mmCIF file of C-alpha atoms in Angstrom:
data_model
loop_
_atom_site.group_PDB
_atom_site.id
_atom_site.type_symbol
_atom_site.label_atom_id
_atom_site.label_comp_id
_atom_site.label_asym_id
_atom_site.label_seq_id
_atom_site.Cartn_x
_atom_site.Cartn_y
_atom_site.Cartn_z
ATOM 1 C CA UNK A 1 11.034 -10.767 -3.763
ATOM 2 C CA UNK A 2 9.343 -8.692 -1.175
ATOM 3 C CA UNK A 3 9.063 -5.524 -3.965
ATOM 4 C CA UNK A 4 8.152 -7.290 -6.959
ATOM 5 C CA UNK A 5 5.306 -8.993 -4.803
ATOM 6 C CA UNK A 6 4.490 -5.330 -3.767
ATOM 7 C CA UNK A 7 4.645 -4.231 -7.185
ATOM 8 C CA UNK A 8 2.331 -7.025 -8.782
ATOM 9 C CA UNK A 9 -0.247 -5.878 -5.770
ATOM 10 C CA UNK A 10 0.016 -2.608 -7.327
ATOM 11 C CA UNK A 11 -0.194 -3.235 -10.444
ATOM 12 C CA UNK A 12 -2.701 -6.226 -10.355
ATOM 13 C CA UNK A 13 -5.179 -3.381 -7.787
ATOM 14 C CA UNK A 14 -5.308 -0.898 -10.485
ATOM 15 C CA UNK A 15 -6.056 -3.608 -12.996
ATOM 16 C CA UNK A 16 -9.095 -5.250 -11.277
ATOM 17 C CA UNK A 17 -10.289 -1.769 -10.591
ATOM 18 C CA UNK A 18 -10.331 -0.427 -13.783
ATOM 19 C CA UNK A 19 -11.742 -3.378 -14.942
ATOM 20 C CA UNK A 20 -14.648 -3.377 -12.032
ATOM 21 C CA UNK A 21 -14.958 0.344 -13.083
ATOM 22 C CA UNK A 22 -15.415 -0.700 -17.225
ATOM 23 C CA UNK A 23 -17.884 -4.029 -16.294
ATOM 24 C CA UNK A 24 -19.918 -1.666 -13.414
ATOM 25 C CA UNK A 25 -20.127 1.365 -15.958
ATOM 26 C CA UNK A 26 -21.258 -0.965 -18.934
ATOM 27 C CA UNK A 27 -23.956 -2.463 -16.290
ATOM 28 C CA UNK A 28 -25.275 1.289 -15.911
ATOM 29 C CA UNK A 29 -25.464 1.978 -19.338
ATOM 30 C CA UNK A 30 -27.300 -1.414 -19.804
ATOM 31 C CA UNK A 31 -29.833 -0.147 -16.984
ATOM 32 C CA UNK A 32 -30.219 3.364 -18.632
ATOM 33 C CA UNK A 33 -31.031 1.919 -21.970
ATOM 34 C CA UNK A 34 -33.334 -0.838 -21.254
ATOM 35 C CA UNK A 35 -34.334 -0.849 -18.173
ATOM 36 C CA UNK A 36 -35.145 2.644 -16.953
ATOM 37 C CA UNK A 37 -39.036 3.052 -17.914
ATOM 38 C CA UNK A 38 -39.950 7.367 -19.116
ATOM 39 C CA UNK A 39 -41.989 7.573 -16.144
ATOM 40 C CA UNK A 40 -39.338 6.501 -13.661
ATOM 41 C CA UNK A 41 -37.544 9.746 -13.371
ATOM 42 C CA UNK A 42 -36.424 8.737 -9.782
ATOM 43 C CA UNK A 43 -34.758 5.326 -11.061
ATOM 44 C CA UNK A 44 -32.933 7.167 -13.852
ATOM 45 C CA UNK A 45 -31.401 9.800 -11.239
ATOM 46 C CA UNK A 46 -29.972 7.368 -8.638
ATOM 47 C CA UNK A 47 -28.631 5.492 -11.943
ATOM 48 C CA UNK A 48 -26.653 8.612 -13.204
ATOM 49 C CA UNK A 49 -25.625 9.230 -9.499
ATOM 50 C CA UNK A 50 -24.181 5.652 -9.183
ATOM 51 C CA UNK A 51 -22.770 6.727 -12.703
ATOM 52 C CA UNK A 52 -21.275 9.555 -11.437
ATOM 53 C CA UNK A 53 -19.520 7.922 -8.379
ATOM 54 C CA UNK A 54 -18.509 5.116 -10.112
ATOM 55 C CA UNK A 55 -16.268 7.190 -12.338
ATOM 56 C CA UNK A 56 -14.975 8.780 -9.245
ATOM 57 C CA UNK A 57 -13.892 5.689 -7.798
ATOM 58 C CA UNK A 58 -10.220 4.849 -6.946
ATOM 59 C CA UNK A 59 -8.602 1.908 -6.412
ATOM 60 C CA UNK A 60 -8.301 1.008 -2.862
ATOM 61 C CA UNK A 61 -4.272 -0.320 -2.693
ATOM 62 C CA UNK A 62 -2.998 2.336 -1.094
ATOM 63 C CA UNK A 63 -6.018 2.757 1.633
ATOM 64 C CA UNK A 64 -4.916 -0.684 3.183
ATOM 65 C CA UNK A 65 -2.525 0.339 6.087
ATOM 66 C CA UNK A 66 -0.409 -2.909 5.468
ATOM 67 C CA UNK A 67 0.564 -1.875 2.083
ATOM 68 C CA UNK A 68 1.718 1.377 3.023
ATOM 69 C CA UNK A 69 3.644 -0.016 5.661
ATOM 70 C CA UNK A 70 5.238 -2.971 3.282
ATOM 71 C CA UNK A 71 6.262 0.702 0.811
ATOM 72 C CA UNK A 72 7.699 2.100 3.946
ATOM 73 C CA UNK A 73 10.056 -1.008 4.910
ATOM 74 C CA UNK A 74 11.217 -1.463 1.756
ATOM 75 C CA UNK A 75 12.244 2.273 0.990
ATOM 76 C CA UNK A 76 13.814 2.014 4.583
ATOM 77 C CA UNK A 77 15.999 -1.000 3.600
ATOM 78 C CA UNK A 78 16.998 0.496 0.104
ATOM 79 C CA UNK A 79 18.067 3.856 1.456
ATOM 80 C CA UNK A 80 20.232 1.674 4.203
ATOM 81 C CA UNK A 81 21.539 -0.991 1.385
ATOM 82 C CA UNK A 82 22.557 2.466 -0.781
ATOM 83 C CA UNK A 83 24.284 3.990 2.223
ATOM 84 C CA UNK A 84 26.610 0.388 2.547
ATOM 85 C CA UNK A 85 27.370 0.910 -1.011
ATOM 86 C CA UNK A 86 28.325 4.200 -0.618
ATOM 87 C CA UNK A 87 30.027 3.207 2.697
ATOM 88 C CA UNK A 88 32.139 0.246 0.670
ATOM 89 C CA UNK A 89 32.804 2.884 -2.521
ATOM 90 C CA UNK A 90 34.540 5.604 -0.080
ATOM 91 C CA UNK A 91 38.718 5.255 -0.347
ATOM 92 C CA UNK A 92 40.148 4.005 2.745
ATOM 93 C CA UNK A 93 42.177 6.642 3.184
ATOM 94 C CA UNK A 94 38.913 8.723 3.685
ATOM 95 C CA UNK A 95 37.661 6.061 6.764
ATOM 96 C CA UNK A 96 38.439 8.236 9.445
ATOM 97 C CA UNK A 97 36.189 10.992 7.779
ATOM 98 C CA UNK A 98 33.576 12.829 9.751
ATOM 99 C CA UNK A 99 31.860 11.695 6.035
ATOM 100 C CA UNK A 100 32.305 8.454 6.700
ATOM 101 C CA UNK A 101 31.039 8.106 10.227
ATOM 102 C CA UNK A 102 28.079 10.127 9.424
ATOM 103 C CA UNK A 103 27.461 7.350 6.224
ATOM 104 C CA UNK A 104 27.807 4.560 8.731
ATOM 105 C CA UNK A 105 25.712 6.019 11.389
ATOM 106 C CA UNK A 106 22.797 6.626 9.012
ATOM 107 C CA UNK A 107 23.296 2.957 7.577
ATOM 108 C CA UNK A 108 22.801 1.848 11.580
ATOM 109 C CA UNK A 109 19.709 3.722 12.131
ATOM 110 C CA UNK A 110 18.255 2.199 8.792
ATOM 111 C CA UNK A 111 18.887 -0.924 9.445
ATOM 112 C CA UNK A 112 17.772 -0.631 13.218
ATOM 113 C CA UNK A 113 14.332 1.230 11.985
ATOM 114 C CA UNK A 114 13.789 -1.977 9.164
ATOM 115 C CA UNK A 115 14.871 -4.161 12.246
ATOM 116 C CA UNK A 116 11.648 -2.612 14.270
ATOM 117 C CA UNK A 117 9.638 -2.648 11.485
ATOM 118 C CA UNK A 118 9.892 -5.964 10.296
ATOM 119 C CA UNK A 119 9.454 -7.181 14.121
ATOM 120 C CA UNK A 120 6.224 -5.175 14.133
ATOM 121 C CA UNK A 121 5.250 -6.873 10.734
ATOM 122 C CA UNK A 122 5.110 -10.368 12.873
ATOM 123 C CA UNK A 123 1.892 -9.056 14.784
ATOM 124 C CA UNK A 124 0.125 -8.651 11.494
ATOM 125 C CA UNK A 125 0.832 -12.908 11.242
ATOM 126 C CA UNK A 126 1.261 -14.027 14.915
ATOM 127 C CA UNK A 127 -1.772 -12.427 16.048
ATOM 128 C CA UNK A 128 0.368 -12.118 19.348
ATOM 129 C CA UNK A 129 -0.981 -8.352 19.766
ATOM 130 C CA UNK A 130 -4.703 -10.001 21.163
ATOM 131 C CA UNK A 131 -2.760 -13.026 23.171
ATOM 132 C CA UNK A 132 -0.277 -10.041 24.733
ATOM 133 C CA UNK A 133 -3.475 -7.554 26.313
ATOM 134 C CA UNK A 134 -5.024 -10.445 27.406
ATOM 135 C CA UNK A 135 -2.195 -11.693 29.188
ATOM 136 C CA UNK A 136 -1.890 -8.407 31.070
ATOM 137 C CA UNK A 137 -5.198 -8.117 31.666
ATOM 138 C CA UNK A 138 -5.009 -11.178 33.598
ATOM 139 C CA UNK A 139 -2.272 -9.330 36.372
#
């Protein structure tokens, strides 16, 4: 659930953008054609310069730390739910394996990174992180 949410904000971001970017460029163009009077050389320029940097725009998505940090948990938690397949497809003859204890030592540290991470993810709701500082701020 969590990465097809993800992916619709992806998907959906780039979307609106490009559709901001074809509505906003269209706009310009309007301006240019019927608004700009010959002797307003000055209004024509900044209108090519907003031109200009609206065609250099780029969706925002991945600027919002949150996102990245959603991207991060969830390749976190799919490397450690590979590694338990992996760990479950290994012959038991093979459990005593330096292989093996390596595979379930990396699945550990996954999970206990996603662990941390998702428990960090509550601040974002709780708003706990303000109520926290002020509470030692008060000792």
């Amino acid at each position: 659930a969590v990465v097809s949410t993800q992916s619709t904000g992806v998907i959906e971001g780039y979307r609106d953008h490009g559709q901001w970017k074809s509505w906003k460029l269209n706009q310009i163009q309007s301006d240019l054609r019927y608004v700009v009077m010959p002797e307003n050389k000055d209004e024509k320029v900044y209108l090519e310069d907003m031109e200009r940097s609206v065609m250099k725009a780029k969706s925002s998505y991945w600027s919002d730390f949150w996102n990245v940090y959603d991207w991060c948990f969830i390749a976190v938690m799919s490397v450690a739910l590979l590694l338990l397949f992996l760990e479950r497809a290994i012959p038991s003859g093979l459990h005593g394996s330096a292989f093996f204890f390596e595979i379930r030592l990396w699945r550990s540290m996954m999970l206990c990174i996603g662990i941390i991470l998702a428990w960090l993810k509550l601040f974002k709701y709780l708003k706990v992180g303000a109520a926290i500082i002020c509470c030692m701020l008060e000792f």
